[in-house]
């Protein structure tokens, strides 16, 4: 038999293997989700729902993992109900929050603002990271595109493409821009039940 590995090294190796397995599982999941969305076979429940509950659920999921981070929410007391699939919209918000957390300095907050706009609800997810290179603001929603602000990230470049595909199913929109004073802002719109 060959030389034995010290217990500490073996444990570190097992942790690394487990982390990489989880990462691969997430990447495969994103590829499958994108395929389902593009083929029109994604499960899609269209119903009125309270956007506040969905935002709070998405934030709470990240708040549990990122306890040192501050989340600032600006949500009106009774925003109009939106029409669509709350699970898919929560996935969009979770992807945008994850994006903000990855790019913003650890001490800066992630901000989420909500407002009614005509027959839609506008949600803005903002960070104080490095912002977006001007030529990236449209391309970041393309499949497999990894922008200049994340060339060494370990993802496939599907998160924002999935967000766009989900919002298109909802007849909503997603755009990105740089904030005054630094950082990125993603704006999504979702039709309200009044627009049915």
PDB file of N, CA and C in Angstrom, residues 85-185:
ATOM      1  N   UNK A  85     -45.834  33.469 -11.493  1.00  0.00           N
ATOM      2  CA  UNK A  85     -45.410  32.330 -10.690  1.00  0.00           C
ATOM      3  C   UNK A  85     -44.493  32.825  -9.576  1.00  0.00           C
ATOM      4  N   UNK A  86     -44.952  32.791  -8.324  1.00  0.00           N
ATOM      5  CA  UNK A  86     -44.132  33.325  -7.237  1.00  0.00           C
ATOM      6  C   UNK A  86     -42.808  32.585  -7.061  1.00  0.00           C
ATOM      7  N   UNK A  87     -42.776  31.286  -7.344  1.00  0.00           N
ATOM      8  CA  UNK A  87     -41.530  30.516  -7.196  1.00  0.00           C
ATOM      9  C   UNK A  87     -40.495  30.985  -8.218  1.00  0.00           C
ATOM     10  N   UNK A  88     -40.927  31.195  -9.453  1.00  0.00           N
ATOM     11  CA  UNK A  88     -39.994  31.656 -10.482  1.00  0.00           C
ATOM     12  C   UNK A  88     -39.525  33.087 -10.217  1.00  0.00           C
ATOM     13  N   UNK A  89     -40.423  33.945  -9.761  1.00  0.00           N
ATOM     14  CA  UNK A  89     -40.028  35.329  -9.455  1.00  0.00           C
ATOM     15  C   UNK A  89     -39.063  35.349  -8.269  1.00  0.00           C
ATOM     16  N   UNK A  90     -39.274  34.478  -7.292  1.00  0.00           N
ATOM     17  CA  UNK A  90     -38.316  34.396  -6.178  1.00  0.00           C
ATOM     18  C   UNK A  90     -36.948  33.950  -6.689  1.00  0.00           C
ATOM     19  N   UNK A  91     -36.924  33.064  -7.666  1.00  0.00           N
ATOM     20  CA  UNK A  91     -35.652  32.638  -8.251  1.00  0.00           C
ATOM     21  C   UNK A  91     -34.944  33.818  -8.915  1.00  0.00           C
ATOM     22  N   UNK A  92     -35.687  34.660  -9.629  1.00  0.00           N
ATOM     23  CA  UNK A  92     -35.101  35.861 -10.246  1.00  0.00           C
ATOM     24  C   UNK A  92     -34.481  36.745  -9.169  1.00  0.00           C
ATOM     25  N   UNK A  93     -35.255  37.023  -8.121  1.00  0.00           N
ATOM     26  CA  UNK A  93     -34.760  37.896  -7.049  1.00  0.00           C
ATOM     27  C   UNK A  93     -33.549  37.289  -6.359  1.00  0.00           C
ATOM     28  N   UNK A  94     -33.579  35.992  -6.119  1.00  0.00           N
ATOM     29  CA  UNK A  94     -32.451  35.324  -5.482  1.00  0.00           C
ATOM     30  C   UNK A  94     -31.199  35.419  -6.349  1.00  0.00           C
ATOM     31  N   UNK A  95     -31.347  35.236  -7.665  1.00  0.00           N
ATOM     32  CA  UNK A  95     -30.200  35.378  -8.573  1.00  0.00           C
ATOM     33  C   UNK A  95     -29.631  36.795  -8.533  1.00  0.00           C
ATOM     34  N   UNK A  96     -30.509  37.802  -8.513  1.00  0.00           N
ATOM     35  CA  UNK A  96     -30.043  39.191  -8.488  1.00  0.00           C
ATOM     36  C   UNK A  96     -29.371  39.530  -7.159  1.00  0.00           C
ATOM     37  N   UNK A  97     -29.912  39.007  -6.064  1.00  0.00           N
ATOM     38  CA  UNK A  97     -29.288  39.227  -4.752  1.00  0.00           C
ATOM     39  C   UNK A  97     -27.916  38.564  -4.717  1.00  0.00           C
ATOM     40  N   UNK A  98     -27.835  37.330  -5.203  1.00  0.00           N
ATOM     41  CA  UNK A  98     -26.550  36.623  -5.241  1.00  0.00           C
ATOM     42  C   UNK A  98     -25.530  37.413  -6.053  1.00  0.00           C
ATOM     43  N   UNK A  99     -25.946  37.942  -7.176  1.00  0.00           N
ATOM     44  CA  UNK A  99     -25.078  38.743  -8.027  1.00  0.00           C
ATOM     45  C   UNK A  99     -24.556  39.967  -7.267  1.00  0.00           C
ATOM     46  N   UNK A 100     -25.457  40.652  -6.567  1.00  0.00           N
ATOM     47  CA  UNK A 100     -25.060  41.840  -5.794  1.00  0.00           C
ATOM     48  C   UNK A 100     -24.075  41.460  -4.688  1.00  0.00           C
ATOM     49  N   UNK A 101     -24.340  40.363  -3.996  1.00  0.00           N
ATOM     50  CA  UNK A 101     -23.457  39.926  -2.912  1.00  0.00           C
ATOM     51  C   UNK A 101     -22.065  39.573  -3.427  1.00  0.00           C
ATOM     52  N   UNK A 102     -22.000  38.980  -4.605  1.00  0.00           N
ATOM     53  CA  UNK A 102     -20.707  38.576  -5.163  1.00  0.00           C
ATOM     54  C   UNK A 102     -19.857  39.765  -5.582  1.00  0.00           C
ATOM     55  N   UNK A 103     -20.490  40.859  -5.981  1.00  0.00           N
ATOM     56  CA  UNK A 103     -19.733  41.965  -6.557  1.00  0.00           C
ATOM     57  C   UNK A 103     -19.546  43.158  -5.628  1.00  0.00           C
ATOM     58  N   UNK A 104     -20.345  43.258  -4.588  1.00  0.00           N
ATOM     59  CA  UNK A 104     -20.254  44.422  -3.702  1.00  0.00           C
ATOM     60  C   UNK A 104     -19.285  44.146  -2.556  1.00  0.00           C
ATOM     61  N   UNK A 105     -18.623  45.187  -2.061  1.00  0.00           N
ATOM     62  CA  UNK A 105     -17.763  45.011  -0.895  1.00  0.00           C
ATOM     63  C   UNK A 105     -18.566  44.470   0.293  1.00  0.00           C
ATOM     64  N   UNK A 106     -17.914  43.693   1.133  1.00  0.00           N
ATOM     65  CA  UNK A 106     -18.596  43.020   2.250  1.00  0.00           C
ATOM     66  C   UNK A 106     -19.316  43.987   3.178  1.00  0.00           C
ATOM     67  N   UNK A 107     -18.816  45.202   3.323  1.00  0.00           N
ATOM     68  CA  UNK A 107     -19.429  46.147   4.262  1.00  0.00           C
ATOM     69  C   UNK A 107     -20.567  46.957   3.641  1.00  0.00           C
ATOM     70  N   UNK A 108     -20.809  46.796   2.346  1.00  0.00           N
ATOM     71  CA  UNK A 108     -21.857  47.601   1.712  1.00  0.00           C
ATOM     72  C   UNK A 108     -23.170  46.825   1.657  1.00  0.00           C
ATOM     73  N   UNK A 109     -24.293  47.540   1.773  1.00  0.00           N
ATOM     74  CA  UNK A 109     -25.597  46.866   1.777  1.00  0.00           C
ATOM     75  C   UNK A 109     -26.063  46.494   0.369  1.00  0.00           C
ATOM     76  N   UNK A 110     -26.974  45.551   0.329  1.00  0.00           N
ATOM     77  CA  UNK A 110     -27.732  45.260  -0.887  1.00  0.00           C
ATOM     78  C   UNK A 110     -29.075  45.948  -0.689  1.00  0.00           C
ATOM     79  N   UNK A 111     -29.484  46.755  -1.666  1.00  0.00           N
ATOM     80  CA  UNK A 111     -30.732  47.509  -1.545  1.00  0.00           C
ATOM     81  C   UNK A 111     -31.769  46.971  -2.523  1.00  0.00           C
ATOM     82  N   UNK A 112     -33.008  46.880  -2.039  1.00  0.00           N
ATOM     83  CA  UNK A 112     -34.121  46.462  -2.888  1.00  0.00           C
ATOM     84  C   UNK A 112     -35.245  47.463  -2.700  1.00  0.00           C
ATOM     85  N   UNK A 113     -35.617  48.132  -3.789  1.00  0.00           N
ATOM     86  CA  UNK A 113     -36.688  49.130  -3.761  1.00  0.00           C
ATOM     87  C   UNK A 113     -37.820  48.657  -4.665  1.00  0.00           C
ATOM     88  N   UNK A 114     -39.041  48.887  -4.221  1.00  0.00           N
ATOM     89  CA  UNK A 114     -40.226  48.465  -4.969  1.00  0.00           C
ATOM     90  C   UNK A 114     -41.146  49.663  -5.142  1.00  0.00           C
ATOM     91  N   UNK A 115     -41.741  49.779  -6.327  1.00  0.00           N
ATOM     92  CA  UNK A 115     -42.741  50.822  -6.548  1.00  0.00           C
ATOM     93  C   UNK A 115     -43.697  50.392  -7.653  1.00  0.00           C
ATOM     94  N   UNK A 116     -44.925  50.877  -7.559  1.00  0.00           N
ATOM     95  CA  UNK A 116     -45.900  50.643  -8.628  1.00  0.00           C
ATOM     96  C   UNK A 116     -45.559  51.580  -9.774  1.00  0.00           C
ATOM     97  N   UNK A 117     -45.668  51.066 -11.003  1.00  0.00           N
ATOM     98  CA  UNK A 117     -45.395  51.896 -12.180  1.00  0.00           C
ATOM     99  C   UNK A 117     -46.392  51.490 -13.267  1.00  0.00           C
ATOM    100  N   UNK A 118     -47.448  52.280 -13.393  1.00  0.00           N
ATOM    101  CA  UNK A 118     -48.489  51.950 -14.366  1.00  0.00           C
ATOM    102  C   UNK A 118     -49.137  50.624 -14.013  1.00  0.00           C
ATOM    103  N   UNK A 119     -49.146  49.703 -14.966  1.00  0.00           N
ATOM    104  CA  UNK A 119     -49.736  48.385 -14.736  1.00  0.00           C
ATOM    105  C   UNK A 119     -48.672  47.341 -14.433  1.00  0.00           C
ATOM    106  N   UNK A 120     -47.554  47.802 -13.856  1.00  0.00           N
ATOM    107  CA  UNK A 120     -46.458  46.912 -13.464  1.00  0.00           C
ATOM    108  C   UNK A 120     -45.946  47.301 -12.093  1.00  0.00           C
ATOM    109  N   UNK A 121     -45.203  46.381 -11.504  1.00  0.00           N
ATOM    110  CA  UNK A 121     -44.438  46.677 -10.300  1.00  0.00           C
ATOM    111  C   UNK A 121     -42.977  46.704 -10.725  1.00  0.00           C
ATOM    112  N   UNK A 122     -42.271  47.755 -10.317  1.00  0.00           N
ATOM    113  CA  UNK A 122     -40.849  47.913 -10.612  1.00  0.00           C
ATOM    114  C   UNK A 122     -40.067  47.526  -9.366  1.00  0.00           C
ATOM    115  N   UNK A 123     -39.103  46.630  -9.528  1.00  0.00           N
ATOM    116  CA  UNK A 123     -38.227  46.218  -8.425  1.00  0.00           C
ATOM    117  C   UNK A 123     -36.801  46.541  -8.838  1.00  0.00           C
ATOM    118  N   UNK A 124     -36.096  47.268  -7.970  1.00  0.00           N
ATOM    119  CA  UNK A 124     -34.705  47.636  -8.227  1.00  0.00           C
ATOM    120  C   UNK A 124     -33.822  46.933  -7.206  1.00  0.00           C
ATOM    121  N   UNK A 125     -32.835  46.167  -7.677  1.00  0.00           N
ATOM    122  CA  UNK A 125     -31.858  45.498  -6.809  1.00  0.00           C
ATOM    123  C   UNK A 125     -30.525  46.179  -7.072  1.00  0.00           C
ATOM    124  N   UNK A 126     -29.947  46.769  -6.009  1.00  0.00           N
ATOM    125  CA  UNK A 126     -28.777  47.630  -6.186  1.00  0.00           C
ATOM    126  C   UNK A 126     -27.636  47.231  -5.265  1.00  0.00           C
ATOM    127  N   UNK A 127     -26.411  47.439  -5.769  1.00  0.00           N
ATOM    128  CA  UNK A 127     -25.222  47.210  -4.951  1.00  0.00           C
ATOM    129  C   UNK A 127     -24.274  48.389  -5.122  1.00  0.00           C
ATOM    130  N   UNK A 128     -23.207  48.385  -4.338  1.00  0.00           N
ATOM    131  CA  UNK A 128     -22.167  49.416  -4.438  1.00  0.00           C
ATOM    132  C   UNK A 128     -20.837  48.785  -4.833  1.00  0.00           C
ATOM    133  N   UNK A 129     -20.912  47.795  -5.714  1.00  0.00           N
ATOM    134  CA  UNK A 129     -19.708  47.154  -6.231  1.00  0.00           C
ATOM    135  C   UNK A 129     -19.061  47.998  -7.310  1.00  0.00           C
ATOM    136  N   UNK A 130     -18.266  47.379  -8.178  1.00  0.00           N
ATOM    137  CA  UNK A 130     -17.537  48.124  -9.201  1.00  0.00           C
ATOM    138  C   UNK A 130     -18.400  48.622 -10.354  1.00  0.00           C
ATOM    139  N   UNK A 131     -19.650  48.211 -10.407  1.00  0.00           N
ATOM    140  CA  UNK A 131     -20.498  48.618 -11.519  1.00  0.00           C
ATOM    141  C   UNK A 131     -20.263  47.741 -12.737  1.00  0.00           C
ATOM    142  N   UNK A 132     -20.882  48.133 -13.828  1.00  0.00           N
ATOM    143  CA  UNK A 132     -20.823  47.354 -15.067  1.00  0.00           C
ATOM    144  C   UNK A 132     -20.062  48.126 -16.131  1.00  0.00           C
ATOM    145  N   UNK A 133     -19.129  47.478 -16.828  1.00  0.00           N
ATOM    146  CA  UNK A 133     -18.534  48.153 -17.975  1.00  0.00           C
ATOM    147  C   UNK A 133     -19.642  48.498 -18.973  1.00  0.00           C
ATOM    148  N   UNK A 134     -19.561  49.651 -19.585  1.00  0.00           N
ATOM    149  CA  UNK A 134     -20.632  50.149 -20.457  1.00  0.00           C
ATOM    150  C   UNK A 134     -21.046  49.131 -21.520  1.00  0.00           C
ATOM    151  N   UNK A 135     -20.084  48.444 -22.109  1.00  0.00           N
ATOM    152  CA  UNK A 135     -20.402  47.497 -23.179  1.00  0.00           C
ATOM    153  C   UNK A 135     -21.051  46.212 -22.658  1.00  0.00           C
ATOM    154  N   UNK A 136     -21.090  46.020 -21.342  1.00  0.00           N
ATOM    155  CA  UNK A 136     -21.666  44.800 -20.766  1.00  0.00           C
ATOM    156  C   UNK A 136     -23.153  44.911 -20.444  1.00  0.00           C
ATOM    157  N   UNK A 137     -23.711  46.107 -20.381  1.00  0.00           N
ATOM    158  CA  UNK A 137     -25.065  46.253 -19.835  1.00  0.00           C
ATOM    159  C   UNK A 137     -26.134  45.516 -20.628  1.00  0.00           C
ATOM    160  N   UNK A 138     -25.934  45.264 -21.901  1.00  0.00           N
ATOM    161  CA  UNK A 138     -26.894  44.465 -22.679  1.00  0.00           C
ATOM    162  C   UNK A 138     -26.462  43.006 -22.767  1.00  0.00           C
ATOM    163  N   UNK A 139     -25.176  42.774 -22.908  1.00  0.00           N
ATOM    164  CA  UNK A 139     -24.675  41.410 -23.129  1.00  0.00           C
ATOM    165  C   UNK A 139     -24.790  40.525 -21.903  1.00  0.00           C
ATOM    166  N   UNK A 140     -24.852  41.104 -20.711  1.00  0.00           N
ATOM    167  CA  UNK A 140     -24.874  40.275 -19.500  1.00  0.00           C
ATOM    168  C   UNK A 140     -26.089  39.364 -19.427  1.00  0.00           C
ATOM    169  N   UNK A 141     -27.109  39.632 -20.221  1.00  0.00           N
ATOM    170  CA  UNK A 141     -28.311  38.793 -20.215  1.00  0.00           C
ATOM    171  C   UNK A 141     -28.234  37.659 -21.244  1.00  0.00           C
ATOM    172  N   UNK A 142     -27.120  37.582 -21.982  1.00  0.00           N
ATOM    173  CA  UNK A 142     -26.937  36.510 -22.958  1.00  0.00           C
ATOM    174  C   UNK A 142     -26.467  35.243 -22.249  1.00  0.00           C
ATOM    175  N   UNK A 143     -26.896  34.098 -22.775  1.00  0.00           N
ATOM    176  CA  UNK A 143     -26.444  32.822 -22.217  1.00  0.00           C
ATOM    177  C   UNK A 143     -24.927  32.716 -22.331  1.00  0.00           C
ATOM    178  N   UNK A 144     -24.309  32.224 -21.282  1.00  0.00           N
ATOM    179  CA  UNK A 144     -22.880  31.918 -21.206  1.00  0.00           C
ATOM    180  C   UNK A 144     -21.980  33.149 -21.253  1.00  0.00           C
ATOM    181  N   UNK A 145     -22.562  34.348 -21.215  1.00  0.00           N
ATOM    182  CA  UNK A 145     -21.726  35.548 -21.225  1.00  0.00           C
ATOM    183  C   UNK A 145     -21.277  35.854 -19.802  1.00  0.00           C
ATOM    184  N   UNK A 146     -19.984  35.986 -19.632  1.00  0.00           N
ATOM    185  CA  UNK A 146     -19.436  36.357 -18.328  1.00  0.00           C
ATOM    186  C   UNK A 146     -18.744  37.689 -18.509  1.00  0.00           C
ATOM    187  N   UNK A 147     -19.301  38.694 -17.870  1.00  0.00           N
ATOM    188  CA  UNK A 147     -18.849  40.057 -18.081  1.00  0.00           C
ATOM    189  C   UNK A 147     -17.452  40.325 -17.571  1.00  0.00           C
ATOM    190  N   UNK A 148     -16.991  41.511 -17.897  1.00  0.00           N
ATOM    191  CA  UNK A 148     -15.649  41.933 -17.510  1.00  0.00           C
ATOM    192  C   UNK A 148     -15.506  42.055 -16.001  1.00  0.00           C
ATOM    193  N   UNK A 149     -16.627  42.240 -15.279  1.00  0.00           N
ATOM    194  CA  UNK A 149     -16.488  42.385 -13.833  1.00  0.00           C
ATOM    195  C   UNK A 149     -16.400  41.024 -13.147  1.00  0.00           C
ATOM    196  N   UNK A 150     -16.538  39.914 -13.888  1.00  0.00           N
ATOM    197  CA  UNK A 150     -16.450  38.590 -13.270  1.00  0.00           C
ATOM    198  C   UNK A 150     -15.772  37.562 -14.167  1.00  0.00           C
ATOM    199  N   UNK A 151     -14.596  37.883 -14.745  1.00  0.00           N
ATOM    200  CA  UNK A 151     -13.974  36.923 -15.659  1.00  0.00           C
ATOM    201  C   UNK A 151     -13.473  35.658 -14.966  1.00  0.00           C
ATOM    202  N   UNK A 152     -13.199  35.726 -13.677  1.00  0.00           N
ATOM    203  CA  UNK A 152     -12.635  34.575 -12.966  1.00  0.00           C
ATOM    204  C   UNK A 152     -13.658  33.861 -12.101  1.00  0.00           C
ATOM    205  N   UNK A 153     -14.931  34.262 -12.195  1.00  0.00           N
ATOM    206  CA  UNK A 153     -15.970  33.583 -11.429  1.00  0.00           C
ATOM    207  C   UNK A 153     -16.170  32.181 -11.952  1.00  0.00           C
ATOM    208  N   UNK A 154     -16.604  31.304 -11.067  1.00  0.00           N
ATOM    209  CA  UNK A 154     -16.707  29.889 -11.417  1.00  0.00           C
ATOM    210  C   UNK A 154     -18.045  29.512 -12.032  1.00  0.00           C
ATOM    211  N   UNK A 155     -18.841  30.450 -12.486  1.00  0.00           N
ATOM    212  CA  UNK A 155     -20.147  30.118 -13.049  1.00  0.00           C
ATOM    213  C   UNK A 155     -20.098  29.939 -14.553  1.00  0.00           C
ATOM    214  N   UNK A 156     -21.252  29.593 -15.102  1.00  0.00           N
ATOM    215  CA  UNK A 156     -21.374  29.414 -16.548  1.00  0.00           C
ATOM    216  C   UNK A 156     -21.885  30.655 -17.255  1.00  0.00           C
ATOM    217  N   UNK A 157     -22.302  31.664 -16.509  1.00  0.00           N
ATOM    218  CA  UNK A 157     -22.891  32.835 -17.140  1.00  0.00           C
ATOM    219  C   UNK A 157     -24.339  32.600 -17.527  1.00  0.00           C
ATOM    220  N   UNK A 158     -25.078  31.890 -16.675  1.00  0.00           N
ATOM    221  CA  UNK A 158     -26.482  31.593 -16.969  1.00  0.00           C
ATOM    222  C   UNK A 158     -27.463  32.317 -16.062  1.00  0.00           C
ATOM    223  N   UNK A 159     -27.023  32.784 -14.902  1.00  0.00           N
ATOM    224  CA  UNK A 159     -27.946  33.357 -13.919  1.00  0.00           C
ATOM    225  C   UNK A 159     -28.810  34.473 -14.470  1.00  0.00           C
ATOM    226  N   UNK A 160     -28.198  35.450 -15.136  1.00  0.00           N
ATOM    227  CA  UNK A 160     -28.968  36.581 -15.659  1.00  0.00           C
ATOM    228  C   UNK A 160     -29.776  36.196 -16.896  1.00  0.00           C
ATOM    229  N   UNK A 161     -29.276  35.236 -17.676  1.00  0.00           N
ATOM    230  CA  UNK A 161     -30.058  34.744 -18.823  1.00  0.00           C
ATOM    231  C   UNK A 161     -31.322  34.039 -18.332  1.00  0.00           C
ATOM    232  N   UNK A 162     -31.203  33.303 -17.239  1.00  0.00           N
ATOM    233  CA  UNK A 162     -32.374  32.644 -16.644  1.00  0.00           C
ATOM    234  C   UNK A 162     -33.357  33.698 -16.143  1.00  0.00           C
ATOM    235  N   UNK A 163     -32.843  34.747 -15.495  1.00  0.00           N
ATOM    236  CA  UNK A 163     -33.717  35.839 -15.031  1.00  0.00           C
ATOM    237  C   UNK A 163     -34.506  36.423 -16.200  1.00  0.00           C
ATOM    238  N   UNK A 164     -33.811  36.716 -17.294  1.00  0.00           N
ATOM    239  CA  UNK A 164     -34.483  37.304 -18.458  1.00  0.00           C
ATOM    240  C   UNK A 164     -35.547  36.358 -19.022  1.00  0.00           C
ATOM    241  N   UNK A 165     -35.215  35.066 -19.127  1.00  0.00           N
ATOM    242  CA  UNK A 165     -36.174  34.098 -19.673  1.00  0.00           C
ATOM    243  C   UNK A 165     -37.418  33.996 -18.792  1.00  0.00           C
ATOM    244  N   UNK A 166     -37.224  33.998 -17.472  1.00  0.00           N
ATOM    245  CA  UNK A 166     -38.367  33.929 -16.549  1.00  0.00           C
ATOM    246  C   UNK A 166     -39.227  35.177 -16.695  1.00  0.00           C
ATOM    247  N   UNK A 167     -38.599  36.336 -16.765  1.00  0.00           N
ATOM    248  CA  UNK A 167     -39.369  37.578 -16.882  1.00  0.00           C
ATOM    249  C   UNK A 167     -40.082  37.673 -18.227  1.00  0.00           C
ATOM    250  N   UNK A 168     -39.493  37.142 -19.273  1.00  0.00           N
ATOM    251  CA  UNK A 168     -40.180  37.121 -20.566  1.00  0.00           C
ATOM    252  C   UNK A 168     -41.442  36.260 -20.490  1.00  0.00           C
ATOM    253  N   UNK A 169     -41.378  35.131 -19.764  1.00  0.00           N
ATOM    254  CA  UNK A 169     -42.574  34.306 -19.549  1.00  0.00           C
ATOM    255  C   UNK A 169     -43.683  35.110 -18.877  1.00  0.00           C
ATOM    256  N   UNK A 170     -43.278  36.050 -18.026  1.00  0.00           N
ATOM    257  CA  UNK A 170     -44.227  36.872 -17.266  1.00  0.00           C
ATOM    258  C   UNK A 170     -44.608  38.159 -18.000  1.00  0.00           C
ATOM    259  N   UNK A 171     -44.120  38.347 -19.215  1.00  0.00           N
ATOM    260  CA  UNK A 171     -44.319  39.601 -19.955  1.00  0.00           C
ATOM    261  C   UNK A 171     -43.735  40.777 -19.175  1.00  0.00           C
ATOM    262  N   UNK A 172     -42.645  40.495 -18.465  1.00  0.00           N
ATOM    263  CA  UNK A 172     -41.931  41.519 -17.715  1.00  0.00           C
ATOM    264  C   UNK A 172     -40.633  41.875 -18.415  1.00  0.00           C
ATOM    265  N   UNK A 173     -39.838  42.707 -17.757  1.00  0.00           N
ATOM    266  CA  UNK A 173     -38.569  43.157 -18.337  1.00  0.00           C
ATOM    267  C   UNK A 173     -37.469  43.107 -17.290  1.00  0.00           C
ATOM    268  N   UNK A 174     -36.229  43.121 -17.771  1.00  0.00           N
ATOM    269  CA  UNK A 174     -35.070  43.269 -16.898  1.00  0.00           C
ATOM    270  C   UNK A 174     -34.049  44.129 -17.626  1.00  0.00           C
ATOM    271  N   UNK A 175     -33.497  45.104 -16.920  1.00  0.00           N
ATOM    272  CA  UNK A 175     -32.450  45.970 -17.464  1.00  0.00           C
ATOM    273  C   UNK A 175     -31.387  46.166 -16.391  1.00  0.00           C
ATOM    274  N   UNK A 176     -30.228  46.636 -16.823  1.00  0.00           N
ATOM    275  CA  UNK A 176     -29.132  46.911 -15.888  1.00  0.00           C
ATOM    276  C   UNK A 176     -28.524  48.254 -16.235  1.00  0.00           C
ATOM    277  N   UNK A 177     -28.036  48.927 -15.215  1.00  0.00           N
ATOM    278  CA  UNK A 177     -27.355  50.206 -15.436  1.00  0.00           C
ATOM    279  C   UNK A 177     -26.393  50.430 -14.283  1.00  0.00           C
ATOM    280  N   UNK A 178     -25.505  51.393 -14.457  1.00  0.00           N
ATOM    281  CA  UNK A 178     -24.615  51.793 -13.378  1.00  0.00           C
ATOM    282  C   UNK A 178     -25.288  52.851 -12.530  1.00  0.00           C
ATOM    283  N   UNK A 179     -25.031  52.794 -11.242  1.00  0.00           N
ATOM    284  CA  UNK A 179     -25.591  53.771 -10.311  1.00  0.00           C
ATOM    285  C   UNK A 179     -24.691  54.992 -10.229  1.00  0.00           C
ATOM    286  N   UNK A 180     -25.297  56.140  -9.981  1.00  0.00           N
ATOM    287  CA  UNK A 180     -24.502  57.324  -9.668  1.00  0.00           C
ATOM    288  C   UNK A 180     -23.758  57.026  -8.371  1.00  0.00           C
ATOM    289  N   UNK A 181     -22.487  57.322  -8.324  1.00  0.00           N
ATOM    290  CA  UNK A 181     -21.708  57.073  -7.119  1.00  0.00           C
ATOM    291  C   UNK A 181     -21.128  55.667  -7.055  1.00  0.00           C
ATOM    292  N   UNK A 182     -21.352  54.858  -8.075  1.00  0.00           N
ATOM    293  CA  UNK A 182     -20.760  53.520  -8.133  1.00  0.00           C
ATOM    294  C   UNK A 182     -21.742  52.413  -7.814  1.00  0.00           C
ATOM    295  N   UNK A 183     -21.522  51.287  -8.432  1.00  0.00           N
ATOM    296  CA  UNK A 183     -22.373  50.125  -8.211  1.00  0.00           C
ATOM    297  C   UNK A 183     -23.277  49.852  -9.393  1.00  0.00           C
ATOM    298  N   UNK A 184     -23.975  48.738  -9.299  1.00  0.00           N
ATOM    299  CA  UNK A 184     -24.884  48.315 -10.364  1.00  0.00           C
ATOM    300  C   UNK A 184     -26.313  48.328  -9.856  1.00  0.00           C
ATOM    301  N   UNK A 185     -27.235  48.538 -10.783  1.00  0.00           N
ATOM    302  CA  UNK A 185     -28.663  48.496 -10.470  1.00  0.00           C
ATOM    303  C   UNK A 185     -29.355  47.651 -11.525  1.00  0.00           C
TER     304      UNK A 185
END
